[in-house]
Coordinates of C-alpha atoms and ligand atoms in Angstrom, one line a residue:
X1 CA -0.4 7.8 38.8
X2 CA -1.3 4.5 36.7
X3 CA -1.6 2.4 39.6
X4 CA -1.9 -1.7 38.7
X5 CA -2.6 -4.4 41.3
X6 CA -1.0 -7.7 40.7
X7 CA -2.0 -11.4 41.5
X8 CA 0.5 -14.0 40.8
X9 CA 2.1 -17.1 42.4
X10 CA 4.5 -17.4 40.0
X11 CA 7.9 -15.5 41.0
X12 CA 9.7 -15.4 38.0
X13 CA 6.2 -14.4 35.5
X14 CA 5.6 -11.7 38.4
X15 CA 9.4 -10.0 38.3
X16 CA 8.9 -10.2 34.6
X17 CA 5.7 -8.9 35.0
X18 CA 6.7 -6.2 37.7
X19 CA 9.5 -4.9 35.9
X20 CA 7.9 -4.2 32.7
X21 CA 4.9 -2.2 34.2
X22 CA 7.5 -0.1 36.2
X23 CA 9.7 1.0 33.1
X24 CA 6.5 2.1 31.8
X25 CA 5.2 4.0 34.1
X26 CA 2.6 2.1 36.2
X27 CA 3.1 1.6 40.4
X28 CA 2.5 -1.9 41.0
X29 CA 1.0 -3.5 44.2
X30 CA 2.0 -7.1 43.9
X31 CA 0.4 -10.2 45.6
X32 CA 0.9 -13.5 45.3
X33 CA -2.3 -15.1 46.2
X34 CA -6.3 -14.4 45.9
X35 CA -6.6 -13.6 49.2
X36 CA -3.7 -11.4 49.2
X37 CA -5.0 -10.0 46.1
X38 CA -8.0 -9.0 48.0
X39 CA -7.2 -7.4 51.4
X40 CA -4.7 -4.9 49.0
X41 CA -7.5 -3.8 47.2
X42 CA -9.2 -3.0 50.6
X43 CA -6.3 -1.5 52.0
X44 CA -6.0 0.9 49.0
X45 CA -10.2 1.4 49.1
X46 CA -10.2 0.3 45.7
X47 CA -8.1 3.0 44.2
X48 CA -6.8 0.9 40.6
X49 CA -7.4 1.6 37.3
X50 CA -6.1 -1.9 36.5
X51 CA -6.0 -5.4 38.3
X52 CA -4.1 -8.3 36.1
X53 CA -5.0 -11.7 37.5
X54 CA -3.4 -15.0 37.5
X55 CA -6.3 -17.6 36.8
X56 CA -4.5 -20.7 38.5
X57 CA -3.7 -19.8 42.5
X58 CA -2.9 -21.5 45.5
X59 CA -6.2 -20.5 47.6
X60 CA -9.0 -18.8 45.9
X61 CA -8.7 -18.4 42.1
X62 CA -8.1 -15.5 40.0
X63 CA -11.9 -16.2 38.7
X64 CA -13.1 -15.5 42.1
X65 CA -10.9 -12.5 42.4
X66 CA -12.4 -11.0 39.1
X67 CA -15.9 -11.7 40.7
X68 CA -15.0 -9.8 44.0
X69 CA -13.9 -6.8 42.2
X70 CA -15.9 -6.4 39.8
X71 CA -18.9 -6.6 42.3
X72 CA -17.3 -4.0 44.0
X73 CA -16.2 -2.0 41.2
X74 CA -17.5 -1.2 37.5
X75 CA -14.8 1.1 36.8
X76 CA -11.3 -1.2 37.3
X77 CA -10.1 -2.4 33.9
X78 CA -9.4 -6.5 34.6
X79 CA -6.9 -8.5 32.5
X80 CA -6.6 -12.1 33.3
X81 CA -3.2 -14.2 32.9
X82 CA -4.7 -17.5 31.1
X83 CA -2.5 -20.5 29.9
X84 CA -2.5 -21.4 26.1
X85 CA -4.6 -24.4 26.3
X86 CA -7.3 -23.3 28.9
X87 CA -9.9 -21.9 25.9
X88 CA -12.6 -22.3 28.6
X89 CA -10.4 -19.9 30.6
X90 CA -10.6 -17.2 28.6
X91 CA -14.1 -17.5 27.8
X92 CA -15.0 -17.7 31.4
X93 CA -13.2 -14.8 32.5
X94 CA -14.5 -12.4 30.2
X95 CA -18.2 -14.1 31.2
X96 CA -17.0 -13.0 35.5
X97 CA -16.4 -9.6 34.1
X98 CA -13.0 -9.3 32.7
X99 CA -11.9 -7.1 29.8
X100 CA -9.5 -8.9 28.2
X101 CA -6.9 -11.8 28.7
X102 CA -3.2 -12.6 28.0
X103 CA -2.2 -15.6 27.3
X104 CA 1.1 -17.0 28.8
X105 CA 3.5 -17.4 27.3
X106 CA 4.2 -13.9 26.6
X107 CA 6.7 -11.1 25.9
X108 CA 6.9 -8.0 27.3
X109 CA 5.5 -6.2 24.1
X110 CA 2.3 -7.6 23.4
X111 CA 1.9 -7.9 27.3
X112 CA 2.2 -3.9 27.6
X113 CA 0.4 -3.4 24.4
X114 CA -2.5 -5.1 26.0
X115 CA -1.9 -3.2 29.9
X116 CA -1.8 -0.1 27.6
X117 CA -4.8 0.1 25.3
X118 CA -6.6 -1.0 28.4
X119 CA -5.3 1.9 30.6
X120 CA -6.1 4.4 28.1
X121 CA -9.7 3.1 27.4
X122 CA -10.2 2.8 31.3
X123 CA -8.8 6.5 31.9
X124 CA -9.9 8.5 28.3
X125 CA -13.8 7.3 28.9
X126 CA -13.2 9.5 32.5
X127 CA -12.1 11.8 30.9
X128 CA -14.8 11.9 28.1
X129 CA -17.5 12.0 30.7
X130 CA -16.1 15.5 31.7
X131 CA -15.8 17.2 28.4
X132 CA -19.3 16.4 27.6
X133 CA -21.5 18.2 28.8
X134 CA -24.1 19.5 26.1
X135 CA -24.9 15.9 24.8
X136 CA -24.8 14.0 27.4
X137 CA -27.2 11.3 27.0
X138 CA -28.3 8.9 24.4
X139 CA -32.1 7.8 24.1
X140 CA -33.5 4.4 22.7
X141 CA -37.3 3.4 23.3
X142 CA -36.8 2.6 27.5
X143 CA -33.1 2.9 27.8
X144 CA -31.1 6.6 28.6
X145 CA -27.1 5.9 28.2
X146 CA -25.8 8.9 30.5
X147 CA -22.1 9.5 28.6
X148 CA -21.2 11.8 31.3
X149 CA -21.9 9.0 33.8
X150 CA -21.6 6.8 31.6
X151 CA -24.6 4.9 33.6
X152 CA -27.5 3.1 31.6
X153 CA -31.0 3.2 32.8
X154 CA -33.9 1.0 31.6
X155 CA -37.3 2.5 32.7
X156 CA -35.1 4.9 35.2
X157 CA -33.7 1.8 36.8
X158 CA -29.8 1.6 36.7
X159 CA -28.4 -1.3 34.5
X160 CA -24.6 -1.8 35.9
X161 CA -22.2 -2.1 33.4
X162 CA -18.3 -2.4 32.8
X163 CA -17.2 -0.2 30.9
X164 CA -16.6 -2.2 27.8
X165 CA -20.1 -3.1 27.5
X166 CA -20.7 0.8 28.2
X167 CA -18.5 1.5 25.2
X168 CA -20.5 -1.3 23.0
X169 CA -23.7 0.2 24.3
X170 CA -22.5 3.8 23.0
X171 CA -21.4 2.3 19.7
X172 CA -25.2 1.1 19.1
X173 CA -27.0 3.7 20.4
X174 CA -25.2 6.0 17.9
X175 CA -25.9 3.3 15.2
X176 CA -29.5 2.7 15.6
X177 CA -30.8 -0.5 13.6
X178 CA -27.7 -0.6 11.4
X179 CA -25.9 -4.5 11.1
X180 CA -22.6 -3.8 12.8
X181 CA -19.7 -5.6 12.0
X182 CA -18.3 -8.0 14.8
X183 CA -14.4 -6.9 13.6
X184 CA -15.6 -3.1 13.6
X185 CA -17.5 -3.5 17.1
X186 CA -13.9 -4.7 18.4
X187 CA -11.5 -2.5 16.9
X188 CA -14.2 0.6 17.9
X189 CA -14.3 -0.5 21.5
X190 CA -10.5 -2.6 22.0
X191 CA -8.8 -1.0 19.5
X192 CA -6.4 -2.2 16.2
X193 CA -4.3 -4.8 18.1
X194 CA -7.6 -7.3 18.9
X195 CA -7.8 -7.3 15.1
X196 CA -10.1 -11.1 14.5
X197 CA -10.5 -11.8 17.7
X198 CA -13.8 -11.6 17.3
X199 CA -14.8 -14.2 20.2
X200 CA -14.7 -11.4 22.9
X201 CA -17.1 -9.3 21.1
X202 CA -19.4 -12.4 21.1
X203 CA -19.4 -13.2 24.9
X204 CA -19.8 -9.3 25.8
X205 CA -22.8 -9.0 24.0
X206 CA -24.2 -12.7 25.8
X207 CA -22.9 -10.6 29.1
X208 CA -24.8 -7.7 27.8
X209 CA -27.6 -9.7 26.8
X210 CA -27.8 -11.6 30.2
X211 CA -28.1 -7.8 31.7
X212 CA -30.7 -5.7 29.2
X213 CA -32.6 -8.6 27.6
X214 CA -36.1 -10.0 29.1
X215 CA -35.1 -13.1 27.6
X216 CA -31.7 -13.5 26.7
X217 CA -31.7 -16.4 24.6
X218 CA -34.7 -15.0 22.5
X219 CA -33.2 -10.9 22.2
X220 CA -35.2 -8.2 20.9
X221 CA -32.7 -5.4 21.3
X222 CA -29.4 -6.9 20.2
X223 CA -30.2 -8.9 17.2
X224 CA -27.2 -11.2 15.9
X225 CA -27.5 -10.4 11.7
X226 CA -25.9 -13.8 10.9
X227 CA -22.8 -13.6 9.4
X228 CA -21.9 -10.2 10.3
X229 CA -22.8 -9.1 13.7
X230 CA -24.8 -7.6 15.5
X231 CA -27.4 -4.7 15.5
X232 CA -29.3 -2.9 18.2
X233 CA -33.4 -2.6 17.8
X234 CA -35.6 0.0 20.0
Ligands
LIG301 CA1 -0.5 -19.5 38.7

């Protein structure tokens, strides 16, 4: 079962919301605050493969929400529910660990186009890490990305990532010193519907930056090639 765990205070945007995951398949376990939010992600010991997250809340935000989980959990897929003219809210999201983010208003396709391409991602890199078994890791200089684990290690020291910056990790450690295109990073790792939105490959890599770098503002693995993208160096 695709289960889906729900924060919003809204009624109406969470029947919508409700209703459209059903017909498609997904169980739902709704709250309508933060906190609410939380203690149903402890009652079901974490078991989601996607939380979608209202930013604006009565009590604690949906920002603090994404924080909680994703401390807890590297796995959970996180969408967050911004409002059109809150560009810091998107940005800041995706910065707390979120994978992507919907901005309201929206309609029920390009709502379950988004829940979808992030349910398959979360679910087919599980199911990836079974299948291979022969090549199962990737070496660069100091760093071992396990694709069965999908864990990366720096010196033998784990390096926790989500699993989009897993997926962007993959990507360069199979393209070793080659310039990367921003718009190919993002269609390889979010698919053909994130087509130029090329500003959440940009803050994963400062995210991913922030984790592998000695000095994140001066990088010597994942080298911006101006104009183009970026490239990873041994
Ligand atoms: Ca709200």
């Amino acid at each position: 079962m695709k289960r889906i765990l729900l924060v919003e205070d809204e009624a109406s945007i969470r029947e919508f919301v409700v209703i459209n995951l059903i017909r498609s398949g997904y169980e739902v376990f709704e709250a309508q605050s933060g906190e609410d939010a939380l203690r149903i992600y402890k009652e079901q010991k974490g078991q989601f493969d996607i939380a979608l997250l209202d930013v604006m809340l009565p009590g604690i935000d949906g920002f603090t929400v994404c924080r909680e989980l994703r401390k807890d959990n590297d796995k959970i897929g996180i969408i967050m529910l911004t409002a059109k003219s809150q560009e810091y809210d998107k940005v800041n999201g995706l910065l707390l660990g979120a994978d992507d983010y919907i901005t309201k208003p929206f309609g029920p396709s390009e709502f379950l186009a988004r829940v979808d391409a992030l349910y398959r991602r979360v679910s087919s890199s599980s199911a990836n890490n079974e299948k291979n078994i022969n090549k199962d890791e990737l070496r660069s200089g100091d760093y071992v990305l396990n694709l069965r684990n999908r864990t990366l290690t720096f010196k033998g020291k784990l390096v926790e990532l989500t699993y989009v910056e897993f997926l962007i990790m993959e990507y360069f450690f199979n393209n070793p010193g080659v310039a990367l295109n921003r718009n190919d990073i993002l269609v390889k790792v979010w698919g053909d519907a994130y087509f130029n939105e090329e500003k959440i490959v940009d803050v994963n890599v400062r995210r991913l930056r922030m984790k592998i770098e000695e000095n994140p503002s001066s990088p010597k693995h994942i080298i911006t090639v101006w104009g183009l993208g970026y490239k990873w160096e041994e």
